[in-house]
Amino acid sequence: MTRPPKDIEKQEPAGEPPAERAPMTIPRVAEMKRNGEPIVMVTAYDFPSAQVAEESGVDLVLVGDSAAMVVLGHDSTPPVGMDEMVMLTAAVRRGLETPLLIGDLPFGSYEQSNEQAIQNAQRFVKAAGCDAVKLERGGSSVERARAIVNAGIPVMGHVGLTPQTATALGGFKAQGRTAEAAAKLAEEALALQSVGCFAIVFEAIPAAVTETLMERLEVPVIGIGAGPAADGQVLVFHDLLGIYGGRVPRFVRRYAEVREQMVKGVSAYTDDVRHRRFPAEEHTYSIDPEELEEFKRYLEDESLVGTDTPWDW
Ligand code: KIV
């Protein structure tokens, strides 16, 4: 897949040479599993979050349909559509160079037919520069995954808690907590592997179930609330940085409290404007005093008056 030229100025720490990183590839992801190297995945939804992911050295970036909740303010993921996902993903593409970029097929964009699934996967590749796509569930999604893989686009599967069908699962709850449920989950994961998925997300699954399944899976497992045995981990950008004010799932570790900092910053700005402390001298542009005098004379000579506004304030 094409990667746009990078024209973003990066600031390297003084004295340290820039670290060279080769762009991530599907074979390299498989190699990481074979070598037992932990795979790091994070979500991103726009140009600045992509830049952060790039500079933080993550391996995989998912433009998750979690955007519906953490970016667009819905209380579930199904409302987000392909147009919104493509727009967000194209912005992420512009901020990324090294990690593999994965577009998350939203609810309603792949279930209907293999043709629909291939068409939307191709849209992610052509319009947003994705390297791969992700879809949720086993069942009919296995056929869709097979069709997309056969069309030449790498696919990541997703089992366990699948937010697009959370209502059918009884809500945002851990899955695979009985022998029967764990067996169903195993069947789904193995089916996704058999049709050529290059990796599978395990979400909200007992750690012991993941551990038990690991020896049966040849493709990398990326866990989110699935314990430490997974080959890699993924977290939602807004959850890990404390940007999102909504419910924090049990499996999230907060690495920063960015929202707190943002509220602090905007409150300080509000206070400064209200008390006329901003803008200060250094935030203003100057004009040659002679030019200013001439401008004032012009205003007097022309005796300019304001135009009538159409509004009655
Ligand atoms: O939409 C999303 O962000 C996801 C990840 C949590 C895996 O599916």
mmCIF file of C-alpha atoms and ligand atoms in Angstrom:
data_model
loop_
_atom_site.group_PDB
_atom_site.id
_atom_site.type_symbol
_atom_site.label_atom_id
_atom_site.label_comp_id
_atom_site.label_asym_id
_atom_site.label_seq_id
_atom_site.Cartn_x
_atom_site.Cartn_y
_atom_site.Cartn_z
ATOM 1 C CA MET A 1 0.000 0.000 0.000
ATOM 2 C CA THR A 2 1.240 3.509 -0.654
ATOM 3 C CA ARG A 3 2.585 5.675 2.115
ATOM 4 C CA PRO A 4 2.541 9.426 1.601
ATOM 5 C CA PRO A 5 5.800 11.368 1.899
ATOM 6 C CA LYS A 6 6.451 12.557 5.395
ATOM 7 C CA ASP A 7 6.771 16.309 5.626
ATOM 8 C CA ILE A 8 6.188 16.654 9.341
ATOM 9 C CA GLU A 9 9.029 18.272 11.204
ATOM 10 C CA LYS A 10 10.028 16.035 14.084
ATOM 11 C CA GLN A 11 11.994 17.223 17.073
ATOM 12 C CA GLU A 12 14.560 14.656 18.133
ATOM 13 C CA PRO A 13 16.025 14.816 21.632
ATOM 14 C CA ALA A 14 19.280 16.834 21.538
ATOM 15 C CA GLY A 15 22.387 14.730 21.005
ATOM 16 C CA GLU A 16 20.509 11.545 20.037
ATOM 17 C CA PRO A 17 20.451 10.430 16.413
ATOM 18 C CA PRO A 18 16.943 9.823 15.023
ATOM 19 C CA ALA A 19 15.952 6.187 15.534
ATOM 20 C CA GLU A 20 15.487 4.453 12.180
ATOM 21 C CA ARG A 21 12.371 2.296 12.050
ATOM 22 C CA ALA A 22 11.335 0.262 9.068
ATOM 23 C CA PRO A 23 7.653 0.449 8.110
ATOM 24 C CA MET A 24 5.655 -2.369 9.703
ATOM 25 C CA THR A 25 4.495 -5.155 7.391
ATOM 26 C CA ILE A 26 2.203 -8.186 7.721
ATOM 27 C CA PRO A 27 5.167 -10.662 7.530
ATOM 28 C CA ARG A 28 6.939 -8.645 10.241
ATOM 29 C CA VAL A 29 3.851 -8.925 12.500
ATOM 30 C CA ALA A 30 3.950 -12.716 12.038
ATOM 31 C CA GLU A 31 7.683 -12.687 12.748
ATOM 32 C CA MET A 32 7.105 -10.777 15.981
ATOM 33 C CA LYS A 33 4.770 -13.537 17.152
ATOM 34 C CA ARG A 34 7.298 -16.230 16.233
ATOM 35 C CA ASN A 35 10.024 -14.347 18.120
ATOM 36 C CA GLY A 36 7.814 -13.733 21.144
ATOM 37 C CA GLU A 37 8.143 -9.942 20.706
ATOM 38 C CA PRO A 38 5.130 -8.131 22.218
ATOM 39 C CA ILE A 39 3.066 -6.352 19.554
ATOM 40 C CA VAL A 40 1.824 -2.871 20.480
ATOM 41 C CA MET A 41 -1.398 -1.566 18.971
ATOM 42 C CA VAL A 42 -3.278 1.619 19.746
ATOM 43 C CA THR A 43 -6.269 3.345 18.200
ATOM 44 C CA ALA A 44 -6.061 6.788 16.563
ATOM 45 C CA TYR A 45 -8.748 8.928 14.978
ATOM 46 C CA ASP A 46 -7.118 12.056 13.571
ATOM 47 C CA PHE A 47 -3.839 13.646 12.448
ATOM 48 C CA PRO A 48 -2.499 14.597 15.907
ATOM 49 C CA SER A 49 -3.281 11.217 17.509
ATOM 50 C CA ALA A 50 -1.586 9.528 14.534
ATOM 51 C CA GLN A 51 1.505 11.693 15.037
ATOM 52 C CA VAL A 52 1.559 10.686 18.697
ATOM 53 C CA ALA A 53 1.279 6.996 17.762
ATOM 54 C CA GLU A 54 4.064 7.416 15.192
ATOM 55 C CA GLU A 55 6.427 9.128 17.591
ATOM 56 C CA SER A 56 5.632 6.674 20.397
ATOM 57 C CA GLY A 57 6.885 3.758 18.295
ATOM 58 C CA VAL A 58 3.758 1.581 18.284
ATOM 59 C CA ASP A 59 3.553 -1.273 15.776
ATOM 60 C CA LEU A 60 -0.090 -1.194 14.675
ATOM 61 C CA VAL A 61 -2.623 1.630 14.537
ATOM 62 C CA LEU A 62 -6.327 0.892 14.361
ATOM 63 C CA VAL A 63 -8.832 3.535 13.396
ATOM 64 C CA GLY A 64 -11.466 1.856 15.537
ATOM 65 C CA ASP A 65 -15.193 2.297 15.214
ATOM 66 C CA SER A 66 -14.854 3.197 18.899
ATOM 67 C CA ALA A 67 -14.611 6.639 17.227
ATOM 68 C CA ALA A 68 -18.409 6.600 17.401
ATOM 69 C CA MET A 69 -18.120 6.843 21.194
ATOM 70 C CA VAL A 70 -14.861 8.604 22.028
ATOM 71 C CA VAL A 71 -14.846 11.087 19.130
ATOM 72 C CA LEU A 72 -18.451 11.471 17.968
ATOM 73 C CA GLY A 73 -20.193 11.167 21.345
ATOM 74 C CA HIS A 74 -22.551 8.243 20.637
ATOM 75 C CA ASP A 75 -23.190 5.731 23.414
ATOM 76 C CA SER A 76 -22.364 2.724 21.214
ATOM 77 C CA THR A 77 -20.374 1.961 18.045
ATOM 78 C CA PRO A 78 -23.108 1.088 15.452
ATOM 79 C CA PRO A 79 -24.038 4.701 14.562
ATOM 80 C CA VAL A 80 -20.719 5.435 12.817
ATOM 81 C CA GLY A 81 -20.709 4.860 9.044
ATOM 82 C CA MET A 82 -18.171 4.313 6.265
ATOM 83 C CA ASP A 83 -18.047 7.983 5.201
ATOM 84 C CA GLU A 84 -17.066 9.121 8.696
ATOM 85 C CA MET A 85 -14.607 6.238 9.129
ATOM 86 C CA VAL A 86 -12.904 6.971 5.795
ATOM 87 C CA MET A 87 -12.574 10.666 6.664
ATOM 88 C CA LEU A 88 -11.021 9.898 10.066
ATOM 89 C CA THR A 89 -8.765 7.169 8.657
ATOM 90 C CA ALA A 90 -7.453 9.402 5.850
ATOM 91 C CA ALA A 91 -6.470 11.967 8.498
ATOM 92 C CA VAL A 92 -4.658 9.265 10.501
ATOM 93 C CA ARG A 93 -2.857 8.138 7.321
ATOM 94 C CA ARG A 94 -1.450 11.657 6.898
ATOM 95 C CA GLY A 95 0.135 11.469 10.361
ATOM 96 C CA LEU A 96 1.611 7.963 10.078
ATOM 97 C CA GLU A 97 4.694 6.575 8.395
ATOM 98 C CA THR A 98 5.835 3.481 10.236
ATOM 99 C CA PRO A 99 3.000 1.544 11.922
ATOM 100 C CA LEU A 100 0.621 -0.686 9.993
ATOM 101 C CA LEU A 101 -2.689 1.153 9.494
ATOM 102 C CA ILE A 102 -5.887 -0.833 9.996
ATOM 103 C CA GLY A 103 -9.366 0.474 9.166
ATOM 104 C CA ASP A 104 -12.234 -0.872 11.264
ATOM 105 C CA LEU A 105 -15.214 -1.865 9.095
ATOM 106 C CA PRO A 106 -18.183 -0.287 10.890
ATOM 107 C CA PHE A 107 -21.516 -1.964 11.655
ATOM 108 C CA GLY A 108 -23.558 -2.323 8.455
ATOM 109 C CA SER A 109 -20.588 -2.076 6.096
ATOM 110 C CA TYR A 110 -19.828 -5.787 5.570
ATOM 111 C CA GLU A 111 -22.619 -8.039 6.887
ATOM 112 C CA GLN A 112 -24.895 -7.957 3.832
ATOM 113 C CA SER A 113 -22.724 -9.752 1.256
ATOM 114 C CA ASN A 114 -19.150 -10.570 0.306
ATOM 115 C CA GLU A 115 -19.419 -7.917 -2.425
ATOM 116 C CA GLN A 116 -20.363 -5.243 0.113
ATOM 117 C CA ALA A 117 -17.496 -6.324 2.384
ATOM 118 C CA ILE A 118 -14.916 -6.254 -0.442
ATOM 119 C CA GLN A 119 -16.173 -2.894 -1.720
ATOM 120 C CA ASN A 120 -15.856 -1.211 1.685
ATOM 121 C CA ALA A 121 -12.500 -2.854 2.430
ATOM 122 C CA GLN A 122 -11.256 -1.528 -0.931
ATOM 123 C CA ARG A 123 -12.573 1.917 -0.027
ATOM 124 C CA PHE A 124 -10.446 1.877 3.141
ATOM 125 C CA VAL A 125 -7.398 1.011 1.021
ATOM 126 C CA LYS A 126 -8.027 3.363 -1.903
ATOM 127 C CA ALA A 127 -9.507 6.413 -0.175
ATOM 128 C CA ALA A 128 -7.770 6.213 3.198
ATOM 129 C CA GLY A 129 -4.477 4.413 2.476
ATOM 130 C CA CYS A 130 -5.119 1.484 4.845
ATOM 131 C CA ASP A 131 -2.800 -1.511 4.960
ATOM 132 C CA ALA A 132 -5.491 -3.808 6.364
ATOM 133 C CA VAL A 133 -9.067 -3.870 7.673
ATOM 134 C CA LYS A 134 -10.724 -5.336 10.763
ATOM 135 C CA LEU A 135 -14.161 -6.867 11.177
ATOM 136 C CA GLU A 136 -16.010 -8.266 14.187
ATOM 137 C CA ARG A 137 -17.402 -11.706 15.166
ATOM 138 C CA GLY A 138 -17.270 -15.244 13.853
ATOM 139 C CA GLY A 139 -20.332 -16.690 12.098
ATOM 140 C CA SER A 140 -21.085 -14.938 8.797
ATOM 141 C CA SER A 141 -18.079 -12.628 9.306
ATOM 142 C CA VAL A 142 -15.798 -15.612 8.614
ATOM 143 C CA GLU A 143 -17.067 -15.764 5.016
ATOM 144 C CA ARG A 144 -16.662 -11.984 4.701
ATOM 145 C CA ALA A 145 -13.095 -12.215 6.002
ATOM 146 C CA ARG A 146 -12.323 -14.961 3.482
ATOM 147 C CA ALA A 147 -13.720 -12.855 0.625
ATOM 148 C CA ILE A 148 -11.714 -9.767 1.598
ATOM 149 C CA VAL A 149 -8.502 -11.796 2.025
ATOM 150 C CA ASN A 150 -9.103 -13.378 -1.399
ATOM 151 C CA ALA A 151 -9.498 -9.877 -2.828
ATOM 152 C CA GLY A 152 -5.943 -9.167 -1.632
ATOM 153 C CA ILE A 153 -6.591 -7.127 1.490
ATOM 154 C CA PRO A 154 -5.224 -8.318 4.849
ATOM 155 C CA VAL A 155 -7.916 -8.828 7.504
ATOM 156 C CA MET A 156 -7.782 -8.705 11.299
ATOM 157 C CA GLY A 157 -10.537 -10.625 13.125
ATOM 158 C CA HIS A 158 -12.149 -9.652 16.442
ATOM 159 C CA VAL A 159 -13.837 -12.055 18.894
ATOM 160 C CA GLY A 160 -15.083 -11.988 22.482
ATOM 161 C CA LEU A 161 -16.804 -8.742 23.353
ATOM 162 C CA THR A 162 -17.692 -7.376 19.929
ATOM 163 C CA PRO A 163 -19.121 -3.883 20.570
ATOM 164 C CA GLN A 164 -21.065 -3.740 17.271
ATOM 165 C CA THR A 165 -23.306 -6.546 18.566
ATOM 166 C CA ALA A 166 -23.009 -5.785 22.295
ATOM 167 C CA THR A 167 -26.805 -5.676 22.664
ATOM 168 C CA ALA A 168 -27.068 -9.282 21.457
ATOM 169 C CA LEU A 169 -24.261 -10.239 23.867
ATOM 170 C CA GLY A 170 -26.121 -8.738 26.835
ATOM 171 C CA GLY A 171 -24.163 -5.478 26.994
ATOM 172 C CA PHE A 172 -20.507 -4.503 27.365
ATOM 173 C CA LYS A 173 -19.632 -7.678 29.320
ATOM 174 C CA ALA A 174 -16.757 -10.145 29.394
ATOM 175 C CA GLN A 175 -17.290 -13.149 27.123
ATOM 176 C CA GLY A 176 -16.215 -16.806 27.223
ATOM 177 C CA ARG A 177 -16.765 -17.236 30.957
ATOM 178 C CA THR A 178 -18.364 -20.688 30.705
ATOM 179 C CA ALA A 179 -16.912 -23.788 29.031
ATOM 180 C CA GLU A 180 -19.596 -23.555 26.331
ATOM 181 C CA ALA A 181 -19.020 -19.860 25.669
ATOM 182 C CA ALA A 182 -15.230 -20.352 25.643
ATOM 183 C CA ALA A 183 -15.630 -23.232 23.153
ATOM 184 C CA LYS A 184 -17.741 -21.020 20.848
ATOM 185 C CA LEU A 185 -15.113 -18.325 21.054
ATOM 186 C CA ALA A 186 -12.356 -20.847 20.231
ATOM 187 C CA GLU A 187 -14.312 -22.036 17.184
ATOM 188 C CA GLU A 188 -14.739 -18.465 15.954
ATOM 189 C CA ALA A 189 -11.040 -17.640 16.384
ATOM 190 C CA LEU A 190 -9.924 -20.843 14.648
ATOM 191 C CA ALA A 191 -12.362 -20.228 11.791
ATOM 192 C CA LEU A 192 -11.041 -16.684 11.297
ATOM 193 C CA GLN A 193 -7.492 -18.050 11.332
ATOM 194 C CA SER A 194 -8.400 -20.740 8.777
ATOM 195 C CA VAL A 195 -9.685 -18.188 6.236
ATOM 196 C CA GLY A 196 -6.442 -16.196 6.384
ATOM 197 C CA CYS A 197 -6.871 -13.446 8.996
ATOM 198 C CA PHE A 198 -3.371 -12.154 9.770
ATOM 199 C CA ALA A 199 -4.225 -11.414 13.437
ATOM 200 C CA ILE A 200 -7.195 -11.601 15.792
ATOM 201 C CA VAL A 201 -8.310 -9.199 18.523
ATOM 202 C CA PHE A 202 -9.487 -10.897 21.732
ATOM 203 C CA GLU A 203 -11.658 -8.486 23.721
ATOM 204 C CA ALA A 204 -12.834 -8.956 27.335
ATOM 205 C CA ILE A 205 -12.023 -12.651 27.628
ATOM 206 C CA PRO A 206 -10.818 -14.444 30.812
ATOM 207 C CA ALA A 207 -7.010 -14.476 30.876
ATOM 208 C CA ALA A 208 -6.988 -18.257 31.393
ATOM 209 C CA VAL A 209 -9.136 -18.807 28.280
ATOM 210 C CA THR A 210 -6.711 -16.722 26.194
ATOM 211 C CA GLU A 211 -3.757 -18.615 27.650
ATOM 212 C CA THR A 212 -5.389 -21.968 26.899
ATOM 213 C CA LEU A 213 -6.103 -20.947 23.317
ATOM 214 C CA MET A 214 -2.695 -19.486 22.531
ATOM 215 C CA GLU A 215 -1.097 -22.821 21.656
ATOM 216 C CA ARG A 216 -3.824 -23.475 19.048
ATOM 217 C CA LEU A 217 -3.410 -20.152 17.283
ATOM 218 C CA GLU A 218 -0.672 -19.560 14.748
ATOM 219 C CA VAL A 219 -1.699 -15.968 14.037
ATOM 220 C CA PRO A 220 -0.955 -13.161 16.496
ATOM 221 C CA VAL A 221 -3.600 -12.501 19.143
ATOM 222 C CA ILE A 222 -3.958 -8.864 20.154
ATOM 223 C CA GLY A 223 -5.652 -8.629 23.538
ATOM 224 C CA ILE A 224 -7.780 -5.953 25.120
ATOM 225 C CA GLY A 225 -8.948 -7.197 28.488
ATOM 226 C CA ALA A 226 -7.760 -10.684 27.527
ATOM 227 C CA GLY A 227 -4.791 -11.073 29.866
ATOM 228 C CA PRO A 228 -1.022 -11.132 29.459
ATOM 229 C CA ALA A 229 -0.726 -14.326 27.373
ATOM 230 C CA ALA A 230 -1.798 -12.548 24.163
ATOM 231 C CA ASP A 231 0.918 -11.761 21.600
ATOM 232 C CA GLY A 232 0.133 -8.062 21.802
ATOM 233 C CA GLN A 233 -2.093 -5.508 23.471
ATOM 234 C CA VAL A 234 -4.384 -2.771 22.198
ATOM 235 C CA LEU A 235 -5.972 0.134 24.050
ATOM 236 C CA VAL A 236 -8.242 2.927 22.908
ATOM 237 C CA PHE A 237 -6.186 6.136 22.650
ATOM 238 C CA HIS A 238 -8.697 8.236 24.612
ATOM 239 C CA ASP A 239 -8.927 5.626 27.401
ATOM 240 C CA LEU A 240 -5.196 5.198 27.919
ATOM 241 C CA LEU A 241 -4.538 8.929 27.932
ATOM 242 C CA GLY A 242 -7.576 9.888 30.014
ATOM 243 C CA ILE A 243 -9.107 12.078 27.292
ATOM 244 C CA TYR A 244 -12.543 10.445 27.275
ATOM 245 C CA GLY A 245 -14.877 11.362 30.112
ATOM 246 C CA GLY A 246 -17.161 8.307 29.751
ATOM 247 C CA ARG A 247 -17.110 4.888 31.422
ATOM 248 C CA VAL A 248 -13.635 3.377 31.833
ATOM 249 C CA PRO A 249 -13.599 -0.392 31.243
ATOM 250 C CA ARG A 250 -11.891 -2.642 33.815
ATOM 251 C CA PHE A 251 -9.144 -3.537 31.340
ATOM 252 C CA VAL A 252 -7.873 0.012 30.853
ATOM 253 C CA ARG A 253 -4.744 1.313 32.525
ATOM 254 C CA ARG A 254 -4.565 5.098 32.479
ATOM 255 C CA TYR A 255 -1.130 6.342 31.466
ATOM 256 C CA ALA A 256 -2.034 10.048 31.615
ATOM 257 C CA GLU A 257 -4.863 12.380 32.586
ATOM 258 C CA VAL A 258 -4.911 14.521 29.454
ATOM 259 C CA ARG A 259 -8.561 15.637 29.776
ATOM 260 C CA GLU A 260 -7.789 17.180 33.153
ATOM 261 C CA GLN A 261 -4.891 19.068 31.560
ATOM 262 C CA MET A 262 -7.071 20.210 28.644
ATOM 263 C CA VAL A 263 -9.807 21.534 30.948
ATOM 264 C CA LYS A 264 -7.124 23.279 32.997
ATOM 265 C CA GLY A 265 -5.660 24.903 29.883
ATOM 266 C CA VAL A 266 -8.956 26.080 28.371
ATOM 267 C CA SER A 267 -10.109 27.382 31.794
ATOM 268 C CA ALA A 268 -6.899 29.408 32.156
ATOM 269 C CA TYR A 269 -7.414 30.860 28.655
ATOM 270 C CA THR A 270 -11.032 31.715 29.494
ATOM 271 C CA ASP A 271 -9.917 33.464 32.655
ATOM 272 C CA ASP A 272 -7.146 35.393 30.855
ATOM 273 C CA VAL A 273 -9.496 36.644 28.108
ATOM 274 C CA ARG A 274 -12.155 37.670 30.631
ATOM 275 C CA HIS A 275 -9.538 39.588 32.651
ATOM 276 C CA ARG A 276 -7.826 41.058 29.558
ATOM 277 C CA ARG A 277 -4.524 39.276 30.276
ATOM 278 C CA PHE A 278 -4.555 37.716 26.805
ATOM 279 C CA PRO A 279 -3.399 38.589 24.197
ATOM 280 C CA ALA A 280 -0.196 40.200 25.467
ATOM 281 C CA GLU A 281 2.319 42.329 23.525
ATOM 282 C CA GLU A 282 4.186 39.275 22.220
ATOM 283 C CA HIS A 283 1.038 37.868 20.566
ATOM 284 C CA THR A 284 0.398 40.961 18.409
ATOM 285 C CA TYR A 285 1.652 42.196 14.997
ATOM 286 C CA SER A 286 3.152 45.635 14.509
ATOM 287 C CA ILE A 287 2.715 48.288 11.792
ATOM 288 C CA ASP A 288 5.164 51.026 10.852
ATOM 289 C CA PRO A 289 4.048 54.210 12.759
ATOM 290 C CA GLU A 290 4.126 56.223 9.508
ATOM 291 C CA GLU A 291 1.869 53.707 7.796
ATOM 292 C CA LEU A 292 -0.474 53.879 10.734
ATOM 293 C CA GLU A 293 -0.607 57.684 10.565
ATOM 294 C CA GLU A 294 -1.347 57.550 6.861
ATOM 295 C CA PHE A 295 -4.089 55.030 7.473
ATOM 296 C CA LYS A 296 -5.655 57.287 10.138
ATOM 297 C CA ARG A 297 -5.510 60.297 7.759
ATOM 298 C CA TYR A 298 -7.218 58.190 5.105
ATOM 299 C CA LEU A 299 -10.017 57.316 7.492
ATOM 300 C CA GLU A 300 -10.504 60.996 8.381
ATOM 301 C CA ASP A 301 -10.332 62.219 4.767
ATOM 302 C CA GLU A 302 -12.734 59.629 3.471
ATOM 303 C CA SER A 303 -14.940 60.008 6.566
ATOM 304 C CA LEU A 304 -15.808 56.326 6.243
ATOM 305 C CA VAL A 305 -19.003 55.156 7.846
ATOM 306 C CA GLY A 306 -20.003 51.592 8.650
ATOM 307 C CA THR A 307 -22.304 49.767 6.252
ATOM 308 C CA ASP A 308 -25.782 48.903 7.459
ATOM 309 C CA THR A 309 -25.900 45.386 8.861
ATOM 310 C CA PRO A 310 -28.843 43.238 7.830
ATOM 311 C CA TRP A 311 -29.232 42.055 11.435
ATOM 312 C CA ASP A 312 -31.077 43.801 14.173
ATOM 313 C CA TRP A 313 -28.984 42.940 17.225
HETATM 314 O O1 KIV B 1 -13.088 0.009 17.814
HETATM 315 C C1 KIV B 1 -12.067 -0.222 18.484
HETATM 316 O O2 KIV B 1 -11.417 0.674 19.011
HETATM 317 C C2 KIV B 1 -11.665 -1.617 18.633
HETATM 318 C C3 KIV B 1 -10.532 -1.929 19.547
HETATM 319 C C4 KIV B 1 -10.891 -1.735 20.949
HETATM 320 C C5 KIV B 1 -9.965 -3.276 19.302
HETATM 321 O O3 KIV B 1 -12.256 -2.473 18.051
#
